[in-house]
């Protein structure tokens, strides 16, 4: 893995992460370094701005999902859908056309800014901030469900917004012995380079080699 340069973001992606997830991620990162990969820890300003945009305008994906499914949500089909999916998707109706255009303009700017910052390096952080949670409490408490769901989607949502490609590779276990994964990402249109490095790095990330 000599010549591979990894960036580990220090903002957003480790907020509220379970200790077991951090431990498994850092152990995998250490194995990658021993295999020759370089690691730098940086702040990626776009990460914070993405969530500022969501707080101001609502999530881009929610607005687009509502635009795609608004007829279903207004009719009998909504009764056949998970009520929580219906609730979340209907929130997209609050995003106005000027808001949507503002999100897209900001997205284009943040993609360009981040591509200049990252260059040809890869980005590494935990795929999910927590291991798989017990289902029972989530079924009984909508507030807990939405809070957990937001946390589950948070880290991967960043790459989605920035048009990144990514590969999630198991890297150990966290709380309750549940699986943890390391997400390797690259900027847009670098899929082949990312896949090649991921194949070379997979055994070290998984811990097959030490």
PDB file of C-alpha atoms in Angstrom:
ATOM      1  CA  UNK A   1       0.000   0.000   0.000  1.00  0.00           C
ATOM      2  CA  UNK A   2       3.001   2.288  -0.381  1.00  0.00           C
ATOM      3  CA  UNK A   3       1.947   5.473  -2.135  1.00  0.00           C
ATOM      4  CA  UNK A   4      -1.650   5.291  -0.891  1.00  0.00           C
ATOM      5  CA  UNK A   5      -2.591   8.478   0.955  1.00  0.00           C
ATOM      6  CA  UNK A   6      -5.594   8.437   3.276  1.00  0.00           C
ATOM      7  CA  UNK A   7      -7.388  11.427   4.754  1.00  0.00           C
ATOM      8  CA  UNK A   8      -9.257  10.930   8.020  1.00  0.00           C
ATOM      9  CA  UNK A   9     -11.744  13.757   8.680  1.00  0.00           C
ATOM     10  CA  UNK A  10     -11.754  15.135  12.209  1.00  0.00           C
ATOM     11  CA  UNK A  11     -15.144  16.867  12.006  1.00  0.00           C
ATOM     12  CA  UNK A  12     -18.678  15.436  11.984  1.00  0.00           C
ATOM     13  CA  UNK A  13     -17.954  11.762  11.237  1.00  0.00           C
ATOM     14  CA  UNK A  14     -16.749  10.913  14.757  1.00  0.00           C
ATOM     15  CA  UNK A  15     -19.416  12.893  16.629  1.00  0.00           C
ATOM     16  CA  UNK A  16     -21.170  10.536  19.026  1.00  0.00           C
ATOM     17  CA  UNK A  17     -19.482   7.452  17.594  1.00  0.00           C
ATOM     18  CA  UNK A  18     -19.590   4.387  19.829  1.00  0.00           C
ATOM     19  CA  UNK A  19     -16.237   3.571  21.478  1.00  0.00           C
ATOM     20  CA  UNK A  20     -16.188   0.092  19.954  1.00  0.00           C
ATOM     21  CA  UNK A  21     -16.614   1.537  16.471  1.00  0.00           C
ATOM     22  CA  UNK A  22     -13.743   3.967  17.029  1.00  0.00           C
ATOM     23  CA  UNK A  23     -11.515   1.187  18.390  1.00  0.00           C
ATOM     24  CA  UNK A  24     -12.185  -1.108  15.414  1.00  0.00           C
ATOM     25  CA  UNK A  25     -11.659   1.732  12.926  1.00  0.00           C
ATOM     26  CA  UNK A  26      -8.406   2.912  14.510  1.00  0.00           C
ATOM     27  CA  UNK A  27      -7.057  -0.653  14.658  1.00  0.00           C
ATOM     28  CA  UNK A  28      -7.761  -1.073  10.941  1.00  0.00           C
ATOM     29  CA  UNK A  29      -6.150   2.278  10.221  1.00  0.00           C
ATOM     30  CA  UNK A  30      -3.041   1.194  12.112  1.00  0.00           C
ATOM     31  CA  UNK A  31      -2.863  -1.990  10.031  1.00  0.00           C
ATOM     32  CA  UNK A  32      -3.071   0.091   6.859  1.00  0.00           C
ATOM     33  CA  UNK A  33      -0.248   2.319   8.068  1.00  0.00           C
ATOM     34  CA  UNK A  34       1.913  -0.707   8.837  1.00  0.00           C
ATOM     35  CA  UNK A  35       1.236  -1.879   5.281  1.00  0.00           C
ATOM     36  CA  UNK A  36       2.643   1.406   3.960  1.00  0.00           C
ATOM     37  CA  UNK A  37      -0.347   3.722   3.638  1.00  0.00           C
ATOM     38  CA  UNK A  38       0.081   7.348   4.675  1.00  0.00           C
ATOM     39  CA  UNK A  39      -2.542   8.883   6.965  1.00  0.00           C
ATOM     40  CA  UNK A  40      -3.358  12.554   7.524  1.00  0.00           C
ATOM     41  CA  UNK A  41      -6.114  13.887   9.773  1.00  0.00           C
ATOM     42  CA  UNK A  42      -7.837  17.004   8.482  1.00  0.00           C
ATOM     43  CA  UNK A  43     -10.923  19.147   8.770  1.00  0.00           C
ATOM     44  CA  UNK A  44     -13.217  18.988   5.722  1.00  0.00           C
ATOM     45  CA  UNK A  45     -15.184  22.272   5.902  1.00  0.00           C
ATOM     46  CA  UNK A  46     -17.853  21.027   3.494  1.00  0.00           C
ATOM     47  CA  UNK A  47     -19.005  18.439   6.024  1.00  0.00           C
ATOM     48  CA  UNK A  48     -20.186  21.068   8.477  1.00  0.00           C
ATOM     49  CA  UNK A  49     -21.728  23.204   5.754  1.00  0.00           C
ATOM     50  CA  UNK A  50     -23.743  20.279   4.417  1.00  0.00           C
ATOM     51  CA  UNK A  51     -25.570  19.937   7.705  1.00  0.00           C
ATOM     52  CA  UNK A  52     -26.029  23.694   7.932  1.00  0.00           C
ATOM     53  CA  UNK A  53     -27.733  23.492   4.521  1.00  0.00           C
ATOM     54  CA  UNK A  54     -29.955  20.649   5.692  1.00  0.00           C
ATOM     55  CA  UNK A  55     -30.972  22.588   8.775  1.00  0.00           C
ATOM     56  CA  UNK A  56     -31.831  25.646   6.671  1.00  0.00           C
ATOM     57  CA  UNK A  57     -33.508  24.064   3.638  1.00  0.00           C
ATOM     58  CA  UNK A  58     -34.142  20.420   4.517  1.00  0.00           C
ATOM     59  CA  UNK A  59     -32.315  17.394   3.074  1.00  0.00           C
ATOM     60  CA  UNK A  60     -31.875  17.310  -0.707  1.00  0.00           C
ATOM     61  CA  UNK A  61     -32.820  13.641  -0.833  1.00  0.00           C
ATOM     62  CA  UNK A  62     -36.100  14.306   1.000  1.00  0.00           C
ATOM     63  CA  UNK A  63     -37.094  17.049  -1.436  1.00  0.00           C
ATOM     64  CA  UNK A  64     -36.306  14.829  -4.414  1.00  0.00           C
ATOM     65  CA  UNK A  65     -38.092  11.835  -2.906  1.00  0.00           C
ATOM     66  CA  UNK A  66     -41.209  13.932  -2.352  1.00  0.00           C
ATOM     67  CA  UNK A  67     -41.089  15.230  -5.927  1.00  0.00           C
ATOM     68  CA  UNK A  68     -40.852  11.657  -7.208  1.00  0.00           C
ATOM     69  CA  UNK A  69     -43.490  10.105  -4.955  1.00  0.00           C
ATOM     70  CA  UNK A  70     -45.917  12.927  -4.109  1.00  0.00           C
ATOM     71  CA  UNK A  71     -48.803  11.293  -5.996  1.00  0.00           C
ATOM     72  CA  UNK A  72     -48.324   8.034  -4.104  1.00  0.00           C
ATOM     73  CA  UNK A  73     -48.122   9.887  -0.814  1.00  0.00           C
ATOM     74  CA  UNK A  74     -51.412  11.667  -1.539  1.00  0.00           C
ATOM     75  CA  UNK A  75     -53.319   8.487  -2.408  1.00  0.00           C
ATOM     76  CA  UNK A  76     -54.154   5.026  -1.148  1.00  0.00           C
ATOM     77  CA  UNK A  77     -50.614   3.782  -1.827  1.00  0.00           C
ATOM     78  CA  UNK A  78     -49.443   5.690   1.240  1.00  0.00           C
ATOM     79  CA  UNK A  79     -51.373   3.252   3.442  1.00  0.00           C
ATOM     80  CA  UNK A  80     -49.245   0.399   2.082  1.00  0.00           C
ATOM     81  CA  UNK A  81     -45.964   2.155   2.881  1.00  0.00           C
ATOM     82  CA  UNK A  82     -44.067   2.231   6.161  1.00  0.00           C
ATOM     83  CA  UNK A  83     -45.620   5.128   8.089  1.00  0.00           C
ATOM     84  CA  UNK A  84     -42.189   6.470   9.042  1.00  0.00           C
ATOM     85  CA  UNK A  85     -41.098   6.572   5.405  1.00  0.00           C
ATOM     86  CA  UNK A  86     -44.306   8.450   4.610  1.00  0.00           C
ATOM     87  CA  UNK A  87     -43.690  10.923   7.439  1.00  0.00           C
ATOM     88  CA  UNK A  88     -40.110  11.624   6.386  1.00  0.00           C
ATOM     89  CA  UNK A  89     -40.867  11.903   2.677  1.00  0.00           C
ATOM     90  CA  UNK A  90     -43.748  14.314   3.193  1.00  0.00           C
ATOM     91  CA  UNK A  91     -41.294  16.689   4.845  1.00  0.00           C
ATOM     92  CA  UNK A  92     -39.940  17.285   1.342  1.00  0.00           C
ATOM     93  CA  UNK A  93     -43.028  19.365   0.583  1.00  0.00           C
ATOM     94  CA  UNK A  94     -41.547  22.113   2.752  1.00  0.00           C
ATOM     95  CA  UNK A  95     -38.592  22.633   0.413  1.00  0.00           C
ATOM     96  CA  UNK A  96     -39.522  25.398  -2.028  1.00  0.00           C
ATOM     97  CA  UNK A  97     -38.157  25.716  -5.564  1.00  0.00           C
ATOM     98  CA  UNK A  98     -35.823  28.608  -4.561  1.00  0.00           C
ATOM     99  CA  UNK A  99     -34.614  26.467  -1.639  1.00  0.00           C
ATOM    100  CA  UNK A 100     -33.974  23.523  -3.943  1.00  0.00           C
ATOM    101  CA  UNK A 101     -31.998  25.666  -6.380  1.00  0.00           C
ATOM    102  CA  UNK A 102     -29.991  27.111  -3.489  1.00  0.00           C
ATOM    103  CA  UNK A 103     -29.126  23.576  -2.328  1.00  0.00           C
ATOM    104  CA  UNK A 104     -27.968  22.564  -5.817  1.00  0.00           C
ATOM    105  CA  UNK A 105     -25.850  25.711  -6.190  1.00  0.00           C
ATOM    106  CA  UNK A 106     -24.255  25.090  -2.803  1.00  0.00           C
ATOM    107  CA  UNK A 107     -23.713  21.447  -3.674  1.00  0.00           C
ATOM    108  CA  UNK A 108     -21.817  22.298  -6.861  1.00  0.00           C
ATOM    109  CA  UNK A 109     -19.623  24.716  -4.937  1.00  0.00           C
ATOM    110  CA  UNK A 110     -18.911  22.252  -2.126  1.00  0.00           C
ATOM    111  CA  UNK A 111     -18.074  19.470  -4.576  1.00  0.00           C
ATOM    112  CA  UNK A 112     -15.533  21.721  -6.294  1.00  0.00           C
ATOM    113  CA  UNK A 113     -14.079  22.944  -2.995  1.00  0.00           C
ATOM    114  CA  UNK A 114     -13.700  19.417  -1.670  1.00  0.00           C
ATOM    115  CA  UNK A 115     -12.161  18.079  -4.867  1.00  0.00           C
ATOM    116  CA  UNK A 116      -9.480  20.761  -4.606  1.00  0.00           C
ATOM    117  CA  UNK A 117      -8.855  19.832  -0.970  1.00  0.00           C
ATOM    118  CA  UNK A 118      -8.808  16.049  -1.406  1.00  0.00           C
ATOM    119  CA  UNK A 119      -7.166  15.720  -4.805  1.00  0.00           C
ATOM    120  CA  UNK A 120      -6.244  12.115  -5.606  1.00  0.00           C
ATOM    121  CA  UNK A 121      -6.181  11.003  -1.995  1.00  0.00           C
ATOM    122  CA  UNK A 122      -8.760   8.687  -0.441  1.00  0.00           C
ATOM    123  CA  UNK A 123     -10.933   9.460   2.562  1.00  0.00           C
ATOM    124  CA  UNK A 124     -11.400   6.985   5.420  1.00  0.00           C
ATOM    125  CA  UNK A 125     -13.859   7.012   8.315  1.00  0.00           C
ATOM    126  CA  UNK A 126     -16.366   4.661   9.982  1.00  0.00           C
ATOM    127  CA  UNK A 127     -19.239   3.736   7.681  1.00  0.00           C
ATOM    128  CA  UNK A 128     -21.775   3.991  10.514  1.00  0.00           C
ATOM    129  CA  UNK A 129     -21.359   5.664  13.896  1.00  0.00           C
ATOM    130  CA  UNK A 130     -22.841   2.706  15.781  1.00  0.00           C
ATOM    131  CA  UNK A 131     -23.355  -1.016  15.449  1.00  0.00           C
ATOM    132  CA  UNK A 132     -26.764  -2.419  14.528  1.00  0.00           C
ATOM    133  CA  UNK A 133     -29.183  -1.427  17.333  1.00  0.00           C
ATOM    134  CA  UNK A 134     -31.902  -3.614  18.904  1.00  0.00           C
ATOM    135  CA  UNK A 135     -35.092  -3.436  16.823  1.00  0.00           C
ATOM    136  CA  UNK A 136     -37.626  -3.581  19.659  1.00  0.00           C
ATOM    137  CA  UNK A 137     -37.062  -0.108  21.136  1.00  0.00           C
ATOM    138  CA  UNK A 138     -37.038   1.448  17.654  1.00  0.00           C
ATOM    139  CA  UNK A 139     -40.423  -0.036  16.827  1.00  0.00           C
ATOM    140  CA  UNK A 140     -41.917   1.355  20.018  1.00  0.00           C
ATOM    141  CA  UNK A 141     -40.515   4.902  19.929  1.00  0.00           C
ATOM    142  CA  UNK A 142     -40.720   7.089  16.812  1.00  0.00           C
ATOM    143  CA  UNK A 143     -38.422   9.759  18.240  1.00  0.00           C
ATOM    144  CA  UNK A 144     -35.770   7.149  19.007  1.00  0.00           C
ATOM    145  CA  UNK A 145     -36.213   5.662  15.550  1.00  0.00           C
ATOM    146  CA  UNK A 146     -35.698   8.963  13.743  1.00  0.00           C
ATOM    147  CA  UNK A 147     -32.727   9.944  15.913  1.00  0.00           C
ATOM    148  CA  UNK A 148     -31.089   6.553  15.353  1.00  0.00           C
ATOM    149  CA  UNK A 149     -31.899   6.590  11.650  1.00  0.00           C
ATOM    150  CA  UNK A 150     -30.337  10.028  11.217  1.00  0.00           C
ATOM    151  CA  UNK A 151     -27.191   8.860  12.972  1.00  0.00           C
ATOM    152  CA  UNK A 152     -27.104   5.663  10.916  1.00  0.00           C
ATOM    153  CA  UNK A 153     -27.241   7.597   7.634  1.00  0.00           C
ATOM    154  CA  UNK A 154     -25.076  10.555   8.646  1.00  0.00           C
ATOM    155  CA  UNK A 155     -21.596   9.491   7.557  1.00  0.00           C
ATOM    156  CA  UNK A 156     -22.615   8.009   4.213  1.00  0.00           C
ATOM    157  CA  UNK A 157     -24.880  11.002   3.514  1.00  0.00           C
ATOM    158  CA  UNK A 158     -21.792  13.211   3.297  1.00  0.00           C
ATOM    159  CA  UNK A 159     -20.311  11.279   0.390  1.00  0.00           C
ATOM    160  CA  UNK A 160     -23.689  11.048  -1.290  1.00  0.00           C
ATOM    161  CA  UNK A 161     -24.086  14.814  -1.216  1.00  0.00           C
ATOM    162  CA  UNK A 162     -20.552  15.372  -2.540  1.00  0.00           C
ATOM    163  CA  UNK A 163     -20.972  12.844  -5.371  1.00  0.00           C
ATOM    164  CA  UNK A 164     -18.254  10.555  -4.005  1.00  0.00           C
ATOM    165  CA  UNK A 165     -17.804   6.875  -4.686  1.00  0.00           C
ATOM    166  CA  UNK A 166     -17.223   4.583  -1.731  1.00  0.00           C
ATOM    167  CA  UNK A 167     -16.434   1.042  -0.616  1.00  0.00           C
ATOM    168  CA  UNK A 168     -17.426  -0.193   2.849  1.00  0.00           C
ATOM    169  CA  UNK A 169     -15.184  -2.965   4.201  1.00  0.00           C
ATOM    170  CA  UNK A 170     -15.676  -4.897   7.486  1.00  0.00           C
ATOM    171  CA  UNK A 171     -12.924  -3.947   9.939  1.00  0.00           C
ATOM    172  CA  UNK A 172     -13.787  -5.674  13.207  1.00  0.00           C
ATOM    173  CA  UNK A 173     -16.449  -5.703  15.875  1.00  0.00           C
ATOM    174  CA  UNK A 174     -17.860  -3.131  18.260  1.00  0.00           C
ATOM    175  CA  UNK A 175     -20.435  -3.201  21.012  1.00  0.00           C
ATOM    176  CA  UNK A 176     -22.151  -6.573  21.592  1.00  0.00           C
ATOM    177  CA  UNK A 177     -19.696  -8.134  19.140  1.00  0.00           C
ATOM    178  CA  UNK A 178     -21.572  -6.577  16.230  1.00  0.00           C
ATOM    179  CA  UNK A 179     -19.771  -5.806  12.936  1.00  0.00           C
ATOM    180  CA  UNK A 180     -18.071  -2.484  12.207  1.00  0.00           C
ATOM    181  CA  UNK A 181     -16.991  -1.246   8.760  1.00  0.00           C
ATOM    182  CA  UNK A 182     -14.451   1.216   7.413  1.00  0.00           C
ATOM    183  CA  UNK A 183     -15.597   3.388   4.502  1.00  0.00           C
ATOM    184  CA  UNK A 184     -13.028   4.235   1.841  1.00  0.00           C
ATOM    185  CA  UNK A 185     -14.179   7.052  -0.427  1.00  0.00           C
ATOM    186  CA  UNK A 186     -12.877   8.982  -3.402  1.00  0.00           C
ATOM    187  CA  UNK A 187     -14.109  12.022  -5.287  1.00  0.00           C
ATOM    188  CA  UNK A 188     -16.353  11.677  -8.338  1.00  0.00           C
ATOM    189  CA  UNK A 189     -15.268   9.587 -11.329  1.00  0.00           C
ATOM    190  CA  UNK A 190     -12.430   7.901  -9.451  1.00  0.00           C
ATOM    191  CA  UNK A 191     -14.273   4.598  -9.080  1.00  0.00           C
ATOM    192  CA  UNK A 192     -11.611   2.424 -10.695  1.00  0.00           C
ATOM    193  CA  UNK A 193      -8.793   3.863  -8.599  1.00  0.00           C
ATOM    194  CA  UNK A 194     -10.858   3.426  -5.449  1.00  0.00           C
ATOM    195  CA  UNK A 195     -11.807  -0.166  -6.292  1.00  0.00           C
ATOM    196  CA  UNK A 196      -8.202  -1.068  -7.065  1.00  0.00           C
ATOM    197  CA  UNK A 197      -6.941   0.312  -3.766  1.00  0.00           C
ATOM    198  CA  UNK A 198      -9.836  -1.270  -1.869  1.00  0.00           C
ATOM    199  CA  UNK A 199      -8.981  -4.709  -3.266  1.00  0.00           C
ATOM    200  CA  UNK A 200      -5.352  -4.251  -2.225  1.00  0.00           C
ATOM    201  CA  UNK A 201      -6.323  -2.944   1.223  1.00  0.00           C
ATOM    202  CA  UNK A 202      -9.220  -5.258   2.062  1.00  0.00           C
ATOM    203  CA  UNK A 203      -7.207  -7.975   3.797  1.00  0.00           C
ATOM    204  CA  UNK A 204      -5.455  -5.412   6.005  1.00  0.00           C
ATOM    205  CA  UNK A 205      -8.710  -3.617   6.834  1.00  0.00           C
ATOM    206  CA  UNK A 206     -10.389  -6.903   7.734  1.00  0.00           C
ATOM    207  CA  UNK A 207      -7.414  -7.964   9.835  1.00  0.00           C
ATOM    208  CA  UNK A 208      -6.496 -11.008   7.750  1.00  0.00           C
ATOM    209  CA  UNK A 209      -2.937  -9.658   7.851  1.00  0.00           C
ATOM    210  CA  UNK A 210      -1.366  -7.783  10.751  1.00  0.00           C
TER     211      UNK A 210
END
